[in-house]
CSV table of C-alpha atoms in Angstrom, one decimal:
chain,number,residue,atom,x,y,z
A,1,ASN,CA,112.8,78.5,117.4
A,2,ALA,CA,116.0,79.7,115.4
A,3,GLY,CA,115.0,79.0,111.9
A,4,VAL,CA,117.6,80.0,109.4
A,5,THR,CA,120.7,81.5,110.9
A,6,GLN,CA,123.4,83.4,108.9
A,7,THR,CA,126.8,84.9,110.2
A,8,PRO,CA,128.2,87.3,110.0
A,9,LYS,CA,125.5,90.1,109.7
A,10,PHE,CA,128.1,92.5,108.4
A,11,GLN,CA,131.6,92.1,106.7
A,12,VAL,CA,134.0,94.2,105.0
A,13,LEU,CA,136.8,92.5,102.6
A,14,LYS,CA,139.4,93.8,100.6
A,15,THR,CA,139.8,93.0,97.0
A,16,GLY,CA,141.3,89.4,96.6
A,17,GLN,CA,140.5,88.2,100.2
A,18,SER,CA,138.4,85.0,100.6
A,19,MET,CA,135.8,84.4,103.3
A,20,THR,CA,132.8,82.0,104.1
A,21,LEU,CA,129.3,83.1,104.7
A,22,GLN,CA,127.6,80.6,107.1
A,23,CYS,CA,124.0,79.4,107.0
A,24,ALA,CA,122.5,76.8,109.3
A,25,GLN,CA,118.8,75.9,109.5
A,26,ASP,CA,117.1,73.7,112.3
A,27,MET,CA,114.0,72.8,110.5
A,28,ASN,CA,115.5,69.6,108.8
A,29,HIS,CA,114.7,71.2,105.5
A,30,GLU,CA,116.2,69.4,102.4
A,31,TYR,CA,116.4,72.5,100.0
A,32,MET,CA,118.7,75.4,100.7
A,33,SER,CA,119.9,78.2,98.6
A,34,TRP,CA,121.7,81.4,98.5
A,35,TYR,CA,120.7,84.7,96.9
A,36,ARG,CA,122.1,88.0,96.5
A,37,GLN,CA,120.1,91.3,96.5
A,38,ASP,CA,121.4,94.3,94.6
A,39,PRO,CA,119.6,97.4,94.0
A,40,GLY,CA,117.2,97.6,91.0
A,41,MET,CA,117.9,93.9,90.4
A,42,GLY,CA,116.0,92.2,93.0
A,43,LEU,CA,117.3,88.9,94.5
A,44,ARG,CA,118.9,86.4,92.3
A,45,LEU,CA,119.9,82.9,92.8
A,46,ILE,CA,123.6,82.0,93.3
A,47,HIS,CA,123.7,78.3,94.3
A,48,TYR,CA,121.2,75.8,95.7
A,49,SER,CA,121.2,72.2,97.2
A,50,VAL,CA,118.5,69.7,97.2
A,51,GLY,CA,119.9,67.8,100.0
A,52,ALA,CA,123.2,66.7,101.6
A,53,GLY,CA,126.0,66.1,99.1
A,54,ILE,CA,124.1,67.6,96.2
A,55,THR,CA,124.7,71.3,95.0
A,56,ASP,CA,124.1,73.0,91.7
A,57,GLN,CA,124.6,76.4,90.2
A,58,GLY,CA,121.9,79.1,90.0
A,59,GLU,CA,121.9,82.1,87.6
A,60,VAL,CA,124.9,84.0,89.2
A,61,PRO,CA,127.3,81.3,90.5
A,62,ASN,CA,130.7,82.8,89.2
A,63,GLY,CA,133.2,83.8,92.1
A,64,TYR,CA,131.2,81.5,94.6
A,65,ASN,CA,131.7,77.9,95.9
A,66,VAL,CA,129.2,75.9,98.2
A,67,SER,CA,129.2,72.5,99.6
A,68,ARG,CA,126.5,70.6,101.5
A,69,SER,CA,128.2,68.1,104.0
A,70,THR,CA,125.1,68.0,106.5
A,71,THR,CA,121.4,68.7,106.1
A,72,GLU,CA,121.7,71.7,108.3
A,73,ASP,CA,124.6,73.7,106.9
A,74,PHE,CA,125.2,75.4,103.6
A,75,PRO,CA,128.2,77.7,103.6
A,76,LEU,CA,129.1,80.2,100.7
A,77,ARG,CA,132.5,80.8,99.9
A,78,LEU,CA,133.9,83.8,98.1
A,79,LEU,CA,137.2,82.7,96.5
A,80,SER,CA,138.8,86.0,95.8
A,81,ALA,CA,136.4,88.9,96.6
A,82,ALA,CA,135.8,91.6,94.1
A,83,PRO,CA,134.0,94.9,94.5
A,84,SER,CA,131.2,93.5,92.1
A,85,GLN,CA,130.4,91.2,95.0
A,86,THR,CA,129.3,93.9,97.3
A,87,SER,CA,125.9,93.0,98.1
A,88,VAL,CA,123.3,91.7,100.6
A,89,TYR,CA,123.3,87.9,100.8
A,90,PHE,CA,120.3,85.8,101.9
A,91,CYS,CA,120.4,82.1,102.7
A,92,ALA,CA,116.9,80.4,102.4
A,93,SER,CA,115.5,76.9,103.1
A,94,SER,CA,112.6,74.9,102.4
A,95,VAL,CA,111.1,71.5,102.9
A,96,GLN,CA,111.7,70.9,99.3
A,97,GLY,CA,112.2,72.9,96.1
A,98,GLY,CA,109.2,74.9,95.4
A,99,ALA,CA,107.6,74.6,99.0
A,100,GLU,CA,107.5,77.7,101.3
A,101,ALA,CA,111.0,79.3,101.6
A,102,PHE,CA,112.3,80.8,104.9
A,103,PHE,CA,115.1,83.3,104.8
A,104,GLY,CA,117.9,84.3,107.1
A,105,GLN,CA,118.4,87.8,108.2
A,106,GLY,CA,121.0,88.4,105.7
A,107,THR,CA,124.8,89.4,105.5
A,108,ARG,CA,125.8,92.8,104.2
A,109,LEU,CA,129.0,92.4,102.4
A,110,THR,CA,131.3,95.3,101.2
A,111,VAL,CA,134.4,94.7,99.1
A,112,VAL,CA,136.7,97.7,99.0
B,1,GLY,CA,112.0,82.6,82.3
B,2,ILE,CA,109.0,83.7,84.2
B,3,GLN,CA,108.3,87.5,84.6
B,4,VAL,CA,107.0,89.0,87.9
B,5,GLU,CA,105.5,92.6,87.8
B,6,GLN,CA,104.4,94.3,90.9
B,7,SER,CA,102.4,97.5,91.2
B,8,PRO,CA,102.3,100.2,92.2
B,9,PRO,CA,106.2,100.7,92.5
B,10,ASP,CA,105.7,103.2,95.5
B,11,LEU,CA,102.8,103.8,97.8
B,12,ILE,CA,102.3,106.4,100.5
B,13,LEU,CA,99.6,105.8,103.1
B,14,GLN,CA,98.2,107.7,106.1
B,15,GLU,CA,98.1,105.6,109.2
B,16,GLY,CA,94.7,103.7,109.3
B,17,ALA,CA,94.3,103.6,105.6
B,18,ASN,CA,93.6,100.5,103.6
B,19,SER,CA,95.6,99.4,100.6
B,20,THR,CA,96.0,96.7,97.7
B,21,LEU,CA,99.2,95.5,96.4
B,22,ARG,CA,99.2,93.6,93.0
B,23,CYS,CA,101.6,90.9,91.5
B,24,ASN,CA,101.3,89.8,87.9
B,25,PHE,CA,103.2,86.9,86.5
B,26,SER,CA,103.7,85.5,83.1
B,27,ASP,CA,103.4,81.9,83.4
B,28,SER,CA,101.9,79.1,85.4
B,29,VAL,CA,103.3,78.9,89.2
B,30,ASN,CA,103.5,76.2,91.8
B,31,ASN,CA,104.4,78.5,94.4
B,32,LEU,CA,104.0,82.2,95.2
B,33,GLN,CA,105.0,83.9,98.3
B,34,TRP,CA,104.6,87.5,99.7
B,35,PHE,CA,107.5,88.9,101.7
B,36,HIS,CA,107.7,92.0,103.8
B,37,GLN,CA,111.4,93.5,103.9
B,38,ASN,CA,111.6,95.6,107.0
B,39,PRO,CA,113.8,98.8,107.4
B,40,TRP,CA,116.5,96.5,108.7
B,41,GLY,CA,116.5,94.5,105.7
B,42,GLN,CA,115.2,91.3,107.1
B,43,LEU,CA,112.7,89.3,104.8
B,44,ILE,CA,109.4,88.2,106.8
B,45,ASN,CA,107.2,85.5,105.4
B,46,LEU,CA,103.7,86.9,104.8
B,47,PHE,CA,101.8,84.2,102.8
B,48,TYR,CA,102.4,81.1,100.9
B,49,ILE,CA,99.7,81.3,98.5
B,50,PRO,CA,99.8,79.5,95.2
B,51,SER,CA,96.3,79.7,94.8
B,52,GLY,CA,93.1,80.7,97.0
B,53,THR,CA,92.6,83.3,99.7
B,54,LYS,CA,94.3,83.5,103.2
B,55,GLN,CA,94.1,86.1,106.0
B,56,ASN,CA,96.5,86.8,108.9
B,57,GLY,CA,95.1,89.7,111.1
B,58,ARG,CA,95.1,92.8,109.1
B,59,LEU,CA,96.7,91.3,106.1
B,60,SER,CA,95.0,89.0,103.4
B,61,ALA,CA,96.1,87.7,100.0
B,62,THR,CA,94.2,86.3,97.0
B,63,THR,CA,95.9,84.4,94.2
B,64,VAL,CA,94.0,83.7,90.9
B,65,ALA,CA,96.3,81.3,89.3
B,66,THR,CA,94.3,80.8,86.2
B,67,GLU,CA,94.5,84.5,85.5
B,68,ARG,CA,98.0,84.9,86.7
B,69,TYR,CA,97.8,87.5,89.6
B,70,SER,CA,98.0,87.8,93.3
B,71,LEU,CA,96.8,90.6,95.6
B,72,LEU,CA,97.8,91.6,98.9
B,73,TYR,CA,95.5,93.5,101.0
B,74,ILE,CA,96.6,95.6,103.9
B,75,SER,CA,93.8,97.1,106.1
B,76,SER,CA,94.1,99.7,108.9
B,77,SER,CA,97.7,100.3,108.2
B,78,GLN,CA,100.3,101.1,110.7
B,79,THR,CA,103.6,102.8,110.6
B,80,THR,CA,105.2,99.3,111.2
B,81,ASP,CA,103.8,98.2,107.9
B,82,SER,CA,106.5,100.4,106.1
B,83,GLY,CA,108.9,98.6,104.0
B,84,VAL,CA,109.3,96.8,100.8
B,85,TYR,CA,106.8,94.0,99.8
B,86,PHE,CA,107.9,91.5,97.4
B,87,CYS,CA,106.1,88.9,95.5
B,88,ALA,CA,108.0,85.7,94.6
B,89,VAL,CA,107.1,82.8,92.6
B,90,VAL,CA,108.5,79.4,91.5
B,91,ASP,CA,107.9,77.8,88.2
B,92,TYR,CA,108.7,74.2,87.5
B,93,THR,CA,110.0,74.6,83.9
B,94,GLY,CA,113.4,74.8,85.4
B,95,ALA,CA,115.1,72.3,87.6
B,96,ASN,CA,116.4,74.6,90.3
B,97,SER,CA,113.0,75.7,91.9
B,98,LYS,CA,114.2,79.0,91.8
B,99,LEU,CA,112.3,81.9,93.4
B,100,THR,CA,111.8,84.6,90.8
B,101,PHE,CA,111.1,88.0,92.7
B,102,GLY,CA,109.3,91.0,91.5
B,103,LYS,CA,111.1,94.4,92.0
B,104,GLY,CA,109.1,95.1,95.1
B,105,ILE,CA,106.4,98.0,96.3
B,106,THR,CA,107.9,100.3,98.6
B,107,LEU,CA,105.3,101.2,101.2
B,108,SER,CA,105.5,104.5,103.6
B,109,VAL,CA,102.9,104.7,106.3
B,110,ARG,CA,102.8,108.2,107.8
B,111,PRO,CA,101.6,108.7,111.4
């Protein structure tokens, strides 16, 4: 019973490098989303998807790209990492938008 | 957008004590969840409770949607209850079904 799986758990990047945070769910959920958690600012929505082939921006999308080619996977790409992207990233999924959301274990990213 | 306020911001309990955590929100909601973020950073689902009352072991939650608040009750607290408790809501005024989180309540349970 895997639920929502994120990889890697920890990552250190140099400024300007690119990378992809992986997110997979095995619950056949249509809605998936990415949040970042920063001290004092709570969790904020980066991008979301209501189904395969459909993605849209959340409140803090700059510097990130997403795609959704399958129901199961929703990767988050950092195009050119910046120190301001140092954060903990969470992927979540739910049957549909507004339904109970389930979160992955998070990825702690440090950009130096 | 919708505002979510949690109180108190910090709580220290002796093991075995009971506590009540509060979540106020500024507008009508269609989803309300309580999460526990453990010391390892993992977000654990406690309750999905847009209205009514639910219980799960020592924890229970009540949401009064018409008065825009929710309460999380922890009875006979244990050290493993320590961590941060988040309330999060979804309002359908926006198209993205975004979960809006409160700032969290940091709970420390001492042995």
